[in-house]
GROMACS .gro file of C-alpha atoms in nm:
model
  291
    1MET     CA    1   0.000   0.000   0.000
    2GLU     CA    2   0.276   0.247   0.099
    3LEU     CA    3   0.457   0.187  -0.233
    4GLY     CA    4   0.149   0.232  -0.449
    5HIS     CA    5   0.121  -0.140  -0.530
    6LEU     CA    6  -0.198  -0.347  -0.519
    7VAL     CA    7  -0.176  -0.704  -0.381
    8ASN     CA    8  -0.454  -0.946  -0.479
    9PHE     CA    9  -0.534  -1.307  -0.381
   10LYS     CA   10  -0.385  -1.291  -0.029
   11THR     CA   11  -0.686  -1.500   0.079
   12TYR     CA   12  -0.919  -1.747  -0.092
   13ARG     CA   13  -1.215  -1.981  -0.041
   14LYS     CA   14  -1.189  -2.351  -0.126
   15SER     CA   15  -1.525  -2.330  -0.303
   16TYR     CA   16  -1.810  -2.087  -0.345
   17LYS     CA   17  -2.012  -2.298  -0.098
   18ASN     CA   18  -1.743  -2.274   0.170
   19LYS     CA   19  -1.744  -1.930   0.332
   20LYS     CA   20  -1.432  -1.992   0.542
   21ILE     CA   21  -1.145  -1.769   0.424
   22GLN     CA   22  -0.804  -1.935   0.386
   23LYS     CA   23  -0.467  -1.758   0.377
   24ASN     CA   24  -0.296  -1.793   0.040
   25ASP     CA   25   0.077  -1.865   0.003
   26PRO     CA   26   0.274  -1.547  -0.084
   27GLU     CA   27   0.395  -1.717  -0.404
   28ASN     CA   28   0.033  -1.720  -0.524
   29TRP     CA   29  -0.025  -1.351  -0.458
   30GLN     CA   30  -0.052  -1.121  -0.757
   31ILE     CA   31   0.112  -0.780  -0.723
   32PHE     CA   32   0.006  -0.497  -0.953
   33GLU     CA   33   0.264  -0.221  -0.927
   34ASN     CA   34   0.204   0.157  -0.935
   35CYS     CA   35  -0.177   0.133  -0.908
   36HIS     CA   36  -0.195   0.453  -0.701
   37GLU     CA   37   0.035   0.724  -0.571
   38ALA     CA   38   0.306   0.590  -0.338
   39ILE     CA   39   0.329   0.724   0.017
   40ILE     CA   40   0.703   0.649   0.041
   41ASP     CA   41   0.970   0.537  -0.205
   42GLN     CA   42   1.105   0.181  -0.227
   43GLU     CA   43   1.443   0.268  -0.072
   44THR     CA   44   1.286   0.421   0.240
   45PHE     CA   45   1.042   0.129   0.269
   46ASP     CA   46   1.328  -0.127   0.257
   47ILE     CA   47   1.527   0.060   0.522
   48VAL     CA   48   1.225   0.080   0.755
   49GLN     CA   49   1.167  -0.296   0.721
   50ARG     CA   50   1.530  -0.364   0.822
   51ILE     CA   51   1.497  -0.132   1.123
   52ARG     CA   52   1.172  -0.301   1.232
   53ASP     CA   53   1.334  -0.641   1.187
   54GLY     CA   54   1.625  -0.543   1.411
   55ARG     CA   55   1.394  -0.403   1.677
   56ARG     CA   56   1.167  -0.702   1.717
   57ARG     CA   57   1.427  -0.982   1.723
   58LEU     CA   58   1.561  -0.995   2.076
   59THR     CA   59   1.825  -1.243   2.188
   60PRO     CA   60   1.743  -1.518   2.443
   61MET     CA   61   1.908  -1.286   2.697
   62GLY     CA   62   1.653  -1.015   2.618
   63GLU     CA   63   1.895  -0.784   2.438
   64MET     CA   64   1.855  -0.608   2.105
   65PRO     CA   65   2.107  -0.752   1.855
   66MET     CA   66   2.308  -0.474   1.697
   67LEU     CA   67   2.464  -0.670   1.410
   68SER     CA   68   2.234  -0.972   1.386
   69GLY     CA   69   2.138  -1.052   1.028
   70MET     CA   70   2.379  -0.796   0.884
   71LEU     CA   71   2.694  -1.008   0.840
   72PHE     CA   72   2.749  -1.247   0.548
   73CYS     CA   73   3.026  -1.486   0.447
   74ALA     CA   74   3.223  -1.341   0.155
   75ASP     CA   75   3.299  -1.692   0.023
   76CYS     CA   76   2.975  -1.895   0.045
   77GLY     CA   77   2.727  -1.609   0.093
   78ALA     CA   78   2.568  -1.757   0.407
   79LYS     CA   79   2.479  -1.544   0.708
   80LEU     CA   80   2.716  -1.529   1.003
   81TYR     CA   81   2.568  -1.657   1.330
   82GLN     CA   82   2.616  -1.483   1.662
   83VAL     CA   83   2.805  -1.688   1.924
   84ARG     CA   84   2.765  -1.572   2.283
   85HIS     CA   85   2.716  -1.714   2.632
   86ARG     CA   86   2.595  -1.581   2.965
   87GLY     CA   87   2.885  -1.444   3.163
   88TRP     CA   88   3.095  -1.362   2.856
   89GLU     CA   89   3.245  -1.017   2.827
   90HIS     CA   90   3.136  -0.833   2.511
   91ASP     CA   91   3.484  -0.860   2.359
   92LYS     CA   92   3.450  -1.242   2.353
   93GLU     CA   93   3.127  -1.242   2.153
   94HIS     CA   94   3.181  -1.330   1.789
   95PHE     CA   95   3.022  -1.441   1.463
   96VAL     CA   96   3.088  -1.755   1.257
   97CYS     CA   97   2.975  -1.869   0.913
   98ALA     CA   98   2.645  -2.063   0.913
   99THR     CA   99   2.773  -2.309   0.653
  100TYR     CA  100   3.080  -2.383   0.868
  101ARG     CA  101   2.852  -2.468   1.161
  102LYS     CA  102   2.604  -2.680   0.965
  103VAL     CA  103   2.811  -2.853   0.694
  104LYS     CA  104   3.136  -3.027   0.779
  105GLY     CA  105   3.405  -2.894   0.545
  106GLY     CA  106   3.149  -2.671   0.372
  107CYS     CA  107   3.332  -2.348   0.451
  108SER     CA  108   3.587  -2.199   0.691
  109SER     CA  109   3.470  -2.033   1.011
  110HIS     CA  110   3.523  -1.669   0.907
  111GLN     CA  111   3.516  -1.601   1.282
  112ILE     CA  112   3.520  -1.234   1.373
  113ARG     CA  113   3.459  -1.062   1.706
  114ASN     CA  114   3.169  -0.820   1.747
  115VAL     CA  115   3.392  -0.545   1.880
  116VAL     CA  116   3.616  -0.563   1.572
  117VAL     CA  117   3.322  -0.519   1.333
  118GLU     CA  118   3.173  -0.243   1.548
  119GLU     CA  119   3.503  -0.053   1.562
  120ILE     CA  120   3.560  -0.072   1.185
  121LEU     CA  121   3.198   0.008   1.105
  122LEU     CA  122   3.187   0.314   1.332
  123SER     CA  123   3.515   0.444   1.187
  124GLU     CA  124   3.399   0.396   0.827
  125LEU     CA  125   3.057   0.545   0.899
  126GLN     CA  126   3.215   0.854   1.055
  127ARG     CA  127   3.452   0.884   0.759
  128ILE     CA  128   3.191   0.852   0.485
  129THR     CA  129   2.932   1.077   0.653
  130ALA     CA  130   3.196   1.346   0.715
  131PHE     CA  131   3.305   1.332   0.350
  132ALA     CA  132   2.946   1.341   0.220
  133ARG     CA  133   2.860   1.632   0.450
  134GLU     CA  134   3.170   1.840   0.368
  135HIS     CA  135   3.191   1.761  -0.005
  136GLU     CA  136   2.832   1.708  -0.121
  137ASP     CA  137   2.893   1.788  -0.489
  138GLU     CA  138   3.201   1.565  -0.512
  139PHE     CA  139   3.020   1.288  -0.325
  140LEU     CA  140   2.720   1.302  -0.561
  141GLU     CA  141   2.947   1.302  -0.865
  142MET     CA  142   3.146   1.000  -0.739
  143VAL     CA  143   2.835   0.797  -0.653
  144THR     CA  144   2.662   0.887  -0.979
  145LYS     CA  145   2.963   0.789  -1.189
  146LYS     CA  146   3.007   0.461  -0.998
  147SER     CA  147   2.634   0.379  -1.011
  148LEU     CA  148   2.614   0.440  -1.385
  149ALA     CA  149   2.919   0.222  -1.450
  150GLU     CA  150   2.773  -0.062  -1.241
  151LEU     CA  151   2.431  -0.017  -1.399
  152ASN     CA  152   2.572  -0.029  -1.753
  153LYS     CA  153   2.767  -0.347  -1.674
  154SER     CA  154   2.468  -0.513  -1.507
  155GLN     CA  155   2.234  -0.409  -1.789
  156ARG     CA  156   2.473  -0.552  -2.051
  157GLU     CA  157   2.497  -0.883  -1.866
  158GLY     CA  158   2.121  -0.896  -1.809
  159LYS     CA  159   2.039  -0.818  -2.171
  160ARG     CA  160   2.289  -1.080  -2.288
  161GLU     CA  161   2.128  -1.347  -2.068
  162LEU     CA  162   1.781  -1.234  -2.178
  163GLU     CA  163   1.875  -1.264  -2.546
  164GLN     CA  164   2.028  -1.610  -2.493
  165ALA     CA  165   1.715  -1.730  -2.310
  166MET     CA  166   1.487  -1.605  -2.587
  167GLN     CA  167   1.703  -1.769  -2.854
  168ARG     CA  168   1.696  -2.097  -2.662
  169ILE     CA  169   1.315  -2.086  -2.638
  170SER     CA  170   1.293  -2.031  -3.013
  171LYS     CA  171   1.528  -2.325  -3.071
  172LEU     CA  172   1.324  -2.547  -2.837
  173ASP     CA  173   1.008  -2.464  -3.034
  174LYS     CA  174   1.176  -2.595  -3.348
  175ILE     CA  175   1.304  -2.907  -3.170
  176ILE     CA  176   0.957  -2.987  -3.034
  177GLN     CA  177   0.807  -2.933  -3.381
  178ARG     CA  178   1.058  -3.179  -3.534
  179LEU     CA  179   0.983  -3.431  -3.260
  180TYR     CA  180   0.613  -3.403  -3.337
  181GLU     CA  181   0.676  -3.460  -3.707
  182ASP     CA  182   0.900  -3.761  -3.632
  183ASN     CA  183   0.629  -3.903  -3.407
  184VAL     CA  184   0.360  -3.858  -3.673
  185GLU     CA  185   0.585  -4.030  -3.929
  186GLY     CA  186   0.650  -4.318  -3.689
  187LYS     CA  187   1.022  -4.245  -3.645
  188ILE     CA  188   0.987  -4.225  -3.266
  189SER     CA  189   0.731  -4.392  -3.038
  190ASP     CA  190   0.455  -4.208  -2.856
  191GLU     CA  191   0.623  -4.286  -2.524
  192ARG     CA  192   0.956  -4.149  -2.641
  193PHE     CA  193   0.790  -3.839  -2.786
  194ALA     CA  194   0.600  -3.772  -2.463
  195LYS     CA  195   0.915  -3.803  -2.250
  196MET     CA  196   1.135  -3.586  -2.472
  197SER     CA  197   0.875  -3.317  -2.536
  198SER     CA  198   0.796  -3.304  -2.164
  199ASN     CA  199   1.163  -3.237  -2.082
  200TYR     CA  200   1.191  -2.964  -2.344
  201GLU     CA  201   0.865  -2.801  -2.234
  202ALA     CA  202   0.986  -2.800  -1.872
  203GLU     CA  203   1.304  -2.624  -1.984
  204GLN     CA  204   1.094  -2.371  -2.174
  205GLU     CA  205   0.887  -2.298  -1.863
  206GLN     CA  206   1.203  -2.234  -1.662
  207LEU     CA  207   1.339  -2.005  -1.932
  208GLU     CA  208   1.013  -1.812  -1.956
  209ALA     CA  209   1.014  -1.760  -1.579
  210ARG     CA  210   1.375  -1.639  -1.597
  211ILE     CA  211   1.290  -1.403  -1.885
  212LYS     CA  212   1.010  -1.250  -1.679
  213GLU     CA  213   1.247  -1.211  -1.384
  214LEU     CA  214   1.520  -1.053  -1.600
  215LYS     CA  215   1.281  -0.802  -1.755
  216HIS     CA  216   1.165  -0.700  -1.407
  217LEU     CA  217   1.523  -0.669  -1.279
  218LEU     CA  218   1.638  -0.466  -1.579
  219SER     CA  219   1.348  -0.227  -1.532
  220ALA     CA  220   1.396  -0.200  -1.154
  221GLU     CA  221   1.771  -0.134  -1.187
  222LYS     CA  222   1.711   0.177  -1.394
  223GLU     CA  223   1.474   0.316  -1.132
  224GLU     CA  224   1.694   0.235  -0.831
  225SER     CA  225   2.043   0.305  -0.966
  226LEU     CA  226   2.090   0.661  -0.839
  227ASN     CA  227   2.007   0.700  -0.471
  228ALA     CA  228   2.288   0.922  -0.343
  229ASN     CA  229   2.038   1.187  -0.234
  230HIS     CA  230   1.871   0.934  -0.001
  231PHE     CA  231   2.207   0.878   0.165
  232LEU     CA  232   2.266   1.253   0.198
  233ASP     CA  233   1.928   1.286   0.369
  234LEU     CA  234   2.046   1.033   0.629
  235VAL     CA  235   2.376   1.219   0.673
  236ARG     CA  236   2.190   1.544   0.743
  237ARG     CA  237   1.974   1.370   1.005
  238TYR     CA  238   2.271   1.219   1.190
  239THR     CA  239   2.513   1.509   1.232
  240ASP     CA  240   2.751   1.357   1.486
  241ILE     CA  241   2.759   0.978   1.527
  242ARG     CA  242   2.961   0.887   1.836
  243GLU     CA  243   2.837   0.532   1.889
  244LEU     CA  244   2.640   0.265   1.706
  245ASP     CA  245   2.302   0.112   1.775
  246ALA     CA  246   2.077  -0.127   1.581
  247GLU     CA  247   1.872   0.154   1.429
  248ILE     CA  248   2.168   0.357   1.301
  249ILE     CA  249   2.328   0.046   1.151
  250ARG     CA  250   2.012  -0.050   0.962
  251GLU     CA  251   1.958   0.308   0.846
  252PHE     CA  252   2.300   0.323   0.682
  253VAL     CA  253   2.406  -0.035   0.613
  254GLU     CA  254   2.256  -0.292   0.376
  255LYS     CA  255   2.497  -0.576   0.459
  256ILE     CA  256   2.856  -0.651   0.560
  257TYR     CA  257   3.071  -0.920   0.397
  258VAL     CA  258   3.333  -1.091   0.613
  259TYR     CA  259   3.636  -1.250   0.448
  260LYS     CA  260   3.850  -1.539   0.569
  261ALA     CA  261   4.125  -1.432   0.809
  262GLU     CA  262   4.485  -1.456   0.687
  263ARG     CA  263   4.828  -1.445   0.846
  264VAL     CA  264   5.045  -1.155   0.729
  265ASP     CA  265   5.389  -1.119   0.890
  266GLY     CA  266   5.268  -1.320   1.187
  267HIS     CA  267   4.959  -1.106   1.240
  268ARG     CA  268   4.595  -1.208   1.191
  269VAL     CA  269   4.443  -0.990   0.920
  270GLN     CA  270   4.077  -1.001   0.824
  271ARG     CA  271   3.897  -0.792   0.565
  272ILE     CA  272   3.534  -0.682   0.575
  273LYS     CA  273   3.336  -0.509   0.299
  274ILE     CA  274   3.052  -0.273   0.388
  275ILE     CA  275   2.760  -0.233   0.147
  276TRP     CA  276   2.585   0.094   0.230
  277ASN     CA  277   2.215   0.156   0.177
  278CYS     CA  278   2.139   0.359  -0.137
  279ILE     CA  279   2.500   0.377  -0.265
  280GLY     CA  280   2.650   0.028  -0.234
  281GLU     CA  281   3.023  -0.009  -0.170
  282PHE     CA  282   3.198   0.327  -0.146
  283ASN     CA  283   3.553   0.437  -0.072
  284THR     CA  284   3.628   0.797   0.018
  285PRO     CA  285   3.932   0.952  -0.156
  286ALA     CA  286   4.128   0.919   0.171
  287ASN     CA  287   4.056   0.545   0.179
  288GLU     CA  288   4.165   0.497  -0.181
  289LYS     CA  289   4.494   0.680  -0.129
  290SER     CA  290   4.586   0.483   0.184
  291ALA     CA  291   4.488   0.143   0.043
   0.00000   0.00000   0.00000
């Protein structure tokens, strides 16, 4: 409703004689976009959902998780799970890869302490907000240039996959037609024809679903590519961030990728990558020079 979309078929009746209303699976809902004027934009809506999610999920110890659901394994893509026990000091609490915990040999632990992530995140947040506040024009130019480059690359890849899928569907139509002709002429049995045509038709259905998805993604990317002004609005609201909380993190951060720790000159070194809301990954000029 807030986004201007209309959602139909959230409920149903098993028959016209049965007046009891059943809840429909979300996959069976039909969403008609832009049916009326939106109250808020998609970016703001997504951020609010993340903030609400962080607020309502308390730990078994009754505490609000600050980083829960925000950390992801940079290698397998799984979420990182919080590891903590009663009586532990905060600097002992850490995250580990979900795949590492569930699947033996599936991934490495990617273990990282909460305080390390919090320290890096606060430092980077202070750096990027200061830069955006003090150099608005340069910030907008950098984000716009980066967003357009990423958009062009993504659009090229999406269009290439879309074209390949459409060509494959056309080819499958011809294959099925030849199979039908061979069946009519007695070159292949009815059983063989049914099995082969069924396989090809299943592939066609998958391709058609992917084509629909690609068209939606390509359209959505154009609309959501340039959101630097949303980020600047957040920067203006938070003028001096001294410490983190769950709400601030979800306002500014989309997700954080944690890489496998390495040994460099006898020291444990571990990289994290922050994906910011609205602008994605972003390095200030100071970061790029010192890297």
